[in-house]
Short mmCIF file of N, CA and C in Angstrom, two decimals:
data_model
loop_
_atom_site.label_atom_id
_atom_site.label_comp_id
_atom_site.label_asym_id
_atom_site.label_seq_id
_atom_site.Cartn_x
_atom_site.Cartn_y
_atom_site.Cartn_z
N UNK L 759 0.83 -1.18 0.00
CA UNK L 759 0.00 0.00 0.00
C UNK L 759 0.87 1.25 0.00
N UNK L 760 0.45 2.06 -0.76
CA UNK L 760 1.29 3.31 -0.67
C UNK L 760 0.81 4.23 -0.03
N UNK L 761 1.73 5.92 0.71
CA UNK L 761 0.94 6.71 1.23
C UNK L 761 0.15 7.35 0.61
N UNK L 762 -0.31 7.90 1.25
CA UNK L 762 -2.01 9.07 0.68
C UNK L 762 -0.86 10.54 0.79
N UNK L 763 -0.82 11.34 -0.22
CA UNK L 763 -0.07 12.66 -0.38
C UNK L 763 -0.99 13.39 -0.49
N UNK L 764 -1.27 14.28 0.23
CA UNK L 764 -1.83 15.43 -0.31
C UNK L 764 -1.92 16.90 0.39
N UNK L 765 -1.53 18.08 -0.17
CA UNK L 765 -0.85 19.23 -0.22
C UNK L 765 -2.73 20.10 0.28
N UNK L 766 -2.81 20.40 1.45
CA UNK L 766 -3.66 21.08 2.11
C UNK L 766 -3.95 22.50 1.05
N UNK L 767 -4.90 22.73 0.88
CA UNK L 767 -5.71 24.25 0.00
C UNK L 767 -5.08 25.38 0.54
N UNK L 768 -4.44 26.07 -0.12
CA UNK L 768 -4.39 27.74 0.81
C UNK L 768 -3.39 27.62 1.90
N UNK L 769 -2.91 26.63 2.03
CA UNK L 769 -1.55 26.15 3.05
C UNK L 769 -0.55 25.37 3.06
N UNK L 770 0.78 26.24 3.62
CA UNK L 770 1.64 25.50 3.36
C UNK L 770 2.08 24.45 3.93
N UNK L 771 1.27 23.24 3.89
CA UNK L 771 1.30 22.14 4.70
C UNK L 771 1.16 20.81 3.52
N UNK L 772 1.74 19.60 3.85
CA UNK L 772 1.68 18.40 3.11
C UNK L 772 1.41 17.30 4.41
N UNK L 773 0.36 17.00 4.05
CA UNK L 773 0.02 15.64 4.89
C UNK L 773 0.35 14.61 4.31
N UNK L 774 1.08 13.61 4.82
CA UNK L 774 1.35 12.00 4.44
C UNK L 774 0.80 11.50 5.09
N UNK L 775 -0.15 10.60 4.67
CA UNK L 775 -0.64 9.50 6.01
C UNK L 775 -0.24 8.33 4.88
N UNK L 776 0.30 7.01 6.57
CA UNK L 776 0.73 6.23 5.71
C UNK L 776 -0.07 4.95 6.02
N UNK L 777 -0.96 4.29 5.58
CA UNK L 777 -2.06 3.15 5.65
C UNK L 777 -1.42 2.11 6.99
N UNK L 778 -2.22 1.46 7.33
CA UNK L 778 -1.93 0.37 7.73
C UNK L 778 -1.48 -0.65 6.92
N UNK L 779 -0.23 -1.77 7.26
CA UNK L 779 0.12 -2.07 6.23
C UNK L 779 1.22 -1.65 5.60
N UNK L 780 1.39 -0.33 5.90
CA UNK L 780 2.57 0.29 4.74
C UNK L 780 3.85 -0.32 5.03
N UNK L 781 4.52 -0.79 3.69
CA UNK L 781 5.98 -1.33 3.92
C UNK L 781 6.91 -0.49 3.27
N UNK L 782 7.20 0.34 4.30
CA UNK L 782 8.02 0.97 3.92
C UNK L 782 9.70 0.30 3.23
N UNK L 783 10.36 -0.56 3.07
CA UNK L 783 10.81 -1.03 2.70
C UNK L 783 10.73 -1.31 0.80
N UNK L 784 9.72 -1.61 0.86
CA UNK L 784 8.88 -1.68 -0.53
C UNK L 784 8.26 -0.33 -1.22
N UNK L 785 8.11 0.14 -0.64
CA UNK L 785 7.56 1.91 -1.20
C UNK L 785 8.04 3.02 -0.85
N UNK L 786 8.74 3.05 0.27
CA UNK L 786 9.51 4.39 0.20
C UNK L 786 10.44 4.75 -0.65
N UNK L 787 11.22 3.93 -1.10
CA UNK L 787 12.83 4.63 -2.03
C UNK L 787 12.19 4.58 -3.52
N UNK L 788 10.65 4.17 -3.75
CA UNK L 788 10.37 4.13 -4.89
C UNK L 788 9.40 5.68 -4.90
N UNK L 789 9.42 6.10 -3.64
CA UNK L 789 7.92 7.35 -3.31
C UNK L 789 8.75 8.78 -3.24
N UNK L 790 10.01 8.23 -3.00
CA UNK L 790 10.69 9.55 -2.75
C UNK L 790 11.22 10.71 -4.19
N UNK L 791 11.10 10.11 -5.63
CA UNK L 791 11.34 11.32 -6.51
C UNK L 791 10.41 11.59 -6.87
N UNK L 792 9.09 11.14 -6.28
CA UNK L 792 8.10 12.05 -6.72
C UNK L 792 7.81 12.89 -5.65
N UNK L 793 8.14 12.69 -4.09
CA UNK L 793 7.86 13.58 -3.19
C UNK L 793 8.57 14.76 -3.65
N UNK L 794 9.61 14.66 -4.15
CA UNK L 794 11.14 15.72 -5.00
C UNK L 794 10.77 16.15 -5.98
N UNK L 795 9.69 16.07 -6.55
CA UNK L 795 8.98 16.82 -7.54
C UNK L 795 8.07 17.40 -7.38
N UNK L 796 6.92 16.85 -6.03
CA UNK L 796 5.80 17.41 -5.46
C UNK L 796 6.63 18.85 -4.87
N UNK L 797 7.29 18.67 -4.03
CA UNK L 797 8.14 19.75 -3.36
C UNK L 797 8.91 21.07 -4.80
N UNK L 798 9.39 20.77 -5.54
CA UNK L 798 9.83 21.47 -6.60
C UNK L 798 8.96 22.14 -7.65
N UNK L 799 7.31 22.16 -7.13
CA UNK L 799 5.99 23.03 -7.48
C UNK L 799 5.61 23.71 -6.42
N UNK L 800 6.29 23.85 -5.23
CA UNK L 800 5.66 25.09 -4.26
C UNK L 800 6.75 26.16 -4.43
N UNK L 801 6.06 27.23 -4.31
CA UNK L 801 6.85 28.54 -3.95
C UNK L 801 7.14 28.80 -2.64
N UNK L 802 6.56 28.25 -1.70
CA UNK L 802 7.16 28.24 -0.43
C UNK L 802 7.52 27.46 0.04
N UNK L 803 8.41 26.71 1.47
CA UNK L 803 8.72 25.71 2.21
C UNK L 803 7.13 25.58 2.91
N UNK L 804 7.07 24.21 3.09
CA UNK L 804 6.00 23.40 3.76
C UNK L 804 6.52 22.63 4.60
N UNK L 805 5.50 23.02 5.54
CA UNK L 805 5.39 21.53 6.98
C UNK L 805 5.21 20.20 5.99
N UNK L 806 6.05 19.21 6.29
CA UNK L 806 5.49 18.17 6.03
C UNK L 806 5.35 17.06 7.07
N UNK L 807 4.20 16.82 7.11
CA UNK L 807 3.63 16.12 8.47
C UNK L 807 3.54 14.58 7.43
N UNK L 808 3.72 13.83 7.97
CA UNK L 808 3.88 12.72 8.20
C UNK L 808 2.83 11.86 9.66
N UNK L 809 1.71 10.94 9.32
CA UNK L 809 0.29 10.29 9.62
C UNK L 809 1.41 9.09 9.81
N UNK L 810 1.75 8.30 10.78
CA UNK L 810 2.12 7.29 10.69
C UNK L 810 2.00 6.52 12.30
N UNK L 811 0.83 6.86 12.54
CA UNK L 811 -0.26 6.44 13.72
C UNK L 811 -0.62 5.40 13.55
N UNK L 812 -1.12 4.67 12.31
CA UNK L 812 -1.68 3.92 11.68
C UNK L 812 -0.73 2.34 11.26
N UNK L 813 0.63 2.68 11.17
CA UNK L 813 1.64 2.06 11.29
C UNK L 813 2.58 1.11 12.55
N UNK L 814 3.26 0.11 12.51
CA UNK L 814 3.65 -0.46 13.50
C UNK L 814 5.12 -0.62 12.85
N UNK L 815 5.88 0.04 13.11
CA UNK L 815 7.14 -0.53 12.16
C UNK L 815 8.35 -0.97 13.54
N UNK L 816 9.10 -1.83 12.58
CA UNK L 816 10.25 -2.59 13.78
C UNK L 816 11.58 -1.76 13.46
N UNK L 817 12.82 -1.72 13.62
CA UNK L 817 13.82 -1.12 13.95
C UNK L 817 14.41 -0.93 12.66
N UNK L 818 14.74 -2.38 11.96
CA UNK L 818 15.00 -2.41 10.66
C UNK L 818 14.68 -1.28 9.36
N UNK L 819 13.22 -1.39 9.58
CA UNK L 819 12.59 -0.51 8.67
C UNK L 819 12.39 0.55 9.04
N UNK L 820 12.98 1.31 10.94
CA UNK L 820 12.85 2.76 10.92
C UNK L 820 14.35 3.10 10.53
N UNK L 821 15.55 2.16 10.89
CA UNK L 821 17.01 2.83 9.87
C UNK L 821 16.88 3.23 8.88
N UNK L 822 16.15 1.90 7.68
CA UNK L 822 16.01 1.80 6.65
C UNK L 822 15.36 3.35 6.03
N UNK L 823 14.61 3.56 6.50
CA UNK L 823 13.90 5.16 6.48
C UNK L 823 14.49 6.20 6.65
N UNK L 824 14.89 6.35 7.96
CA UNK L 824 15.98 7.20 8.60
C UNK L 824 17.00 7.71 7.30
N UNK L 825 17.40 6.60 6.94
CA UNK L 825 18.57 6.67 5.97
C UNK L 825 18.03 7.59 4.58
N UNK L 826 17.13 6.83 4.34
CA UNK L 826 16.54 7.07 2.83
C UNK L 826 15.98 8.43 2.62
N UNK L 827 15.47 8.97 4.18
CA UNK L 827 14.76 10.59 3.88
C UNK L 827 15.66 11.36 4.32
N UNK L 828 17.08 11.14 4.89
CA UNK L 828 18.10 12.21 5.22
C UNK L 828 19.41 12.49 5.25
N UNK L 829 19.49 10.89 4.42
CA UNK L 829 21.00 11.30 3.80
C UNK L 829 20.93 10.78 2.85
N UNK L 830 22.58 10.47 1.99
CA UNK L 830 22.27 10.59 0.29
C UNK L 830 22.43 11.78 -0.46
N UNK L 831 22.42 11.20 -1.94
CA UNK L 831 22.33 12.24 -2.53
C UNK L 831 21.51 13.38 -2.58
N UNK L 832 20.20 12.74 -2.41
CA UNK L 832 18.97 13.96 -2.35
C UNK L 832 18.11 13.56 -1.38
N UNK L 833 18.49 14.00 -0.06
CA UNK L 833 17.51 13.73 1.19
C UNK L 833 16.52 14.55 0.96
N UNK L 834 15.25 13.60 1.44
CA UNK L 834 13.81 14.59 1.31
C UNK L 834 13.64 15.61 2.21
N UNK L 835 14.46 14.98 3.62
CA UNK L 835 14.09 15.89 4.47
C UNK L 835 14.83 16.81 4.67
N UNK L 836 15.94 17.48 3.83
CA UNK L 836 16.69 18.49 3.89
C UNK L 836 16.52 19.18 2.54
N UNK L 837 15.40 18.66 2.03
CA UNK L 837 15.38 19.25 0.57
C UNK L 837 14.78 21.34 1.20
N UNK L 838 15.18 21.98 0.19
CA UNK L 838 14.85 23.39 0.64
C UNK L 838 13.45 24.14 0.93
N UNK L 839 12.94 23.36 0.53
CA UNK L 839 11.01 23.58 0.28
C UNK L 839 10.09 22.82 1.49
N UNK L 840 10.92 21.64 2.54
CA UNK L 840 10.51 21.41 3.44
C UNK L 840 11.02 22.29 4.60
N UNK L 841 10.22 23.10 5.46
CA UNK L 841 10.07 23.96 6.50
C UNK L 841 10.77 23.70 7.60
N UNK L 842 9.99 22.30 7.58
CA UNK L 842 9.61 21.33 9.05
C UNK L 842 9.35 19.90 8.53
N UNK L 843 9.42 18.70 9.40
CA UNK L 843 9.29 17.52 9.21
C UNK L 843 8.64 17.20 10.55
N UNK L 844 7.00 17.36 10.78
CA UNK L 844 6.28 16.85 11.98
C UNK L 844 6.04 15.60 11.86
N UNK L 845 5.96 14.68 12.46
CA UNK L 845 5.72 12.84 12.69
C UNK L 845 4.44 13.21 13.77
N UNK L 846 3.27 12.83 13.19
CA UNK L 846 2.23 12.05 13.85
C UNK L 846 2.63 10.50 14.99
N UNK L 847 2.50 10.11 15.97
CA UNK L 847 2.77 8.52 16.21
C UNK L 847 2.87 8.46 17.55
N UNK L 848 2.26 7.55 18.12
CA UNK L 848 2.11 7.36 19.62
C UNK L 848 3.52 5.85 19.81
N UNK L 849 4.11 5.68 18.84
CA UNK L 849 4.81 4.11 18.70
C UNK L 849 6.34 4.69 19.32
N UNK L 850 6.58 4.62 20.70
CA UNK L 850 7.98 4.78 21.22
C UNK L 850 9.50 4.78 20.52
N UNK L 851 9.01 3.91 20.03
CA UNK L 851 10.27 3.15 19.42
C UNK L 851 10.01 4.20 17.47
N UNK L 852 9.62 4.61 17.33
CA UNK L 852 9.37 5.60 16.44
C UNK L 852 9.65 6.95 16.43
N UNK L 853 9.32 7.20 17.93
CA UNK L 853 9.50 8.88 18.62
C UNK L 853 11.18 8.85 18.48
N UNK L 854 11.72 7.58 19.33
CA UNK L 854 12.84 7.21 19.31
C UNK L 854 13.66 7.56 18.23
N UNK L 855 13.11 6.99 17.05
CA UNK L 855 14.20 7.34 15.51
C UNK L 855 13.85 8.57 14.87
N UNK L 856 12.69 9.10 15.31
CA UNK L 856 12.67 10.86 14.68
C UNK L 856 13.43 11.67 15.61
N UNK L 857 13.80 11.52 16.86
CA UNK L 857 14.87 12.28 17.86
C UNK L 857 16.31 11.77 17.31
N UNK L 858 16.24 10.16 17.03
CA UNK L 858 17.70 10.03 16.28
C UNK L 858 18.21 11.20 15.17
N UNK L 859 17.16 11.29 14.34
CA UNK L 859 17.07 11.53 13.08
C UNK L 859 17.55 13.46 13.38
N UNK L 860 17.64 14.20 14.83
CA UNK L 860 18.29 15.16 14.66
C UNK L 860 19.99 15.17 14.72
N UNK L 861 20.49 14.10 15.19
CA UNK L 861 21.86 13.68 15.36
C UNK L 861 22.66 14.17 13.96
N UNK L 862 23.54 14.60 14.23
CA UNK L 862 24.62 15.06 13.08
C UNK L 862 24.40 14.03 11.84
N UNK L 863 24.84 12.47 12.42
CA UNK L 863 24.95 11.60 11.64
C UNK L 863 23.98 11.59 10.20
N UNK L 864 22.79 12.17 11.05
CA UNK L 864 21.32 12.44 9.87
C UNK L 864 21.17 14.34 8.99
N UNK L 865 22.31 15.00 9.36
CA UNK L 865 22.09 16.16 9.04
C UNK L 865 21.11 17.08 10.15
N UNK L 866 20.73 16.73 11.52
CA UNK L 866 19.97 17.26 12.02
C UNK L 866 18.58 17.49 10.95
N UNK L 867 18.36 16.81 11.21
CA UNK L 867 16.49 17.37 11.05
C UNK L 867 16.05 17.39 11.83
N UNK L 868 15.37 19.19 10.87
CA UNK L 868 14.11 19.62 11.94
C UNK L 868 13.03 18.94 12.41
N UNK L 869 12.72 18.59 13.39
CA UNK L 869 11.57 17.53 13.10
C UNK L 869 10.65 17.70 14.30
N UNK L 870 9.64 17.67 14.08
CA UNK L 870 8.90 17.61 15.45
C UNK L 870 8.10 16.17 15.88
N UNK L 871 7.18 16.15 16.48
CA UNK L 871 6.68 14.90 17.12
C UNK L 871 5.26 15.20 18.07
N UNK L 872 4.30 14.89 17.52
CA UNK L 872 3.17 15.07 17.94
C UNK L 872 2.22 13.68 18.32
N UNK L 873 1.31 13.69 19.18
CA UNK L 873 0.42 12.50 19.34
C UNK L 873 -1.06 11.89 18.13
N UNK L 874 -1.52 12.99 17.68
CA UNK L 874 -2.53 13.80 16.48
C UNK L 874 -2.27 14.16 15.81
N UNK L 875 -2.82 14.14 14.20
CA UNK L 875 -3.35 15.18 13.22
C UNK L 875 -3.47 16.41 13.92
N UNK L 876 -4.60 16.53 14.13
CA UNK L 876 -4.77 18.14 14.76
C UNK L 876 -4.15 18.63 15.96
N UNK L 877 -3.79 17.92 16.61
CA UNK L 877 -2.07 18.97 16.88
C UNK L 877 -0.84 18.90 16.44
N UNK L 878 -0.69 18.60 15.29
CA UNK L 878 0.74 18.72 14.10
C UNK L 878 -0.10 19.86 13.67
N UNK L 879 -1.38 19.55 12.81
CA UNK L 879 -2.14 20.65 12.01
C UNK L 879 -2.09 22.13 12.76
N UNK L 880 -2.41 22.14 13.89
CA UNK L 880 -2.41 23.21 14.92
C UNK L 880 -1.36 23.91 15.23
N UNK L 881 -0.21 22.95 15.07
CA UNK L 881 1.09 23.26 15.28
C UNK L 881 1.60 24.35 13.44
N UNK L 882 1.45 23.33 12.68
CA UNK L 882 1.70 24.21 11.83
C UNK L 882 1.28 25.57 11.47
N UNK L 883 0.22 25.26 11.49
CA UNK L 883 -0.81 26.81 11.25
C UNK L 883 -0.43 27.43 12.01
N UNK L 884 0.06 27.52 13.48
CA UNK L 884 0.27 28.58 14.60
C UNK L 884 1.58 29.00 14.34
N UNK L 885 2.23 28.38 13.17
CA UNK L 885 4.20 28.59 13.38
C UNK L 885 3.91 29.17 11.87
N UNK L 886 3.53 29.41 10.83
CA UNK L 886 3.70 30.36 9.72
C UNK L 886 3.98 31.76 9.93
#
């Protein structure tokens, strides 16, 4: 299953929610040059929030991630048009690798960490 993308009306916000199910392993390194193209049609930097509440992922596949959105040749999450990188997710061991994910090793990303949609959403709208 792949994520649901879609770029909020009148704001600079991108919601990802990612299904139950999602293997990231299998769809992320194939999802990421089009996120690099979605991003390379805004005129401004966007929150990109990230829905992954819905998800249960094990250690493997949060490196595997880790890796793929922030380092490399063209990390998504340091691309210039992302603002912010908020994570939706009540999953510990998740909170865990988006706090990794500010470590040098990852380029520091910005990233935040919320329990809800509508307080990432809340969050963004109040920080423009």
């Amino acid at each position: 299953m792949l994520a649901e993308v879609k770029k909020l009306p009148d704001e600079p916000i991108v919601l990802v929610t990612l299904p139950k199910g999602y293997d990231l392993k299998a769809n992320l390194s194939q999802s990421i040059p089009g996120y690099l193209r979605l991003l390379e049609t805004f005129d401004t930097p966007v929150f990109w929030i990230v829905d992954a509440s819905a998800v249960d992922m094990k250690v493997d596949e949060l490196m595997i991630g880790a890796t793929l959105v922030a380092r490399g040749e063209h990390p998504l999450y340091h691309h210039p048009k992302i603002r912010q990188v908020i994570y939706v997710t009540s999953s510990e061991l998740m909170k865990a690798a988006a706090a990794g994910m500010q470590d040098e090793v990852f380029g520091q990303v910005n990233i935040k960490l919320f329990d809800n949609v509508q307080d990432a959403l809340s969050y963004a709208r109040s920080s423009r």
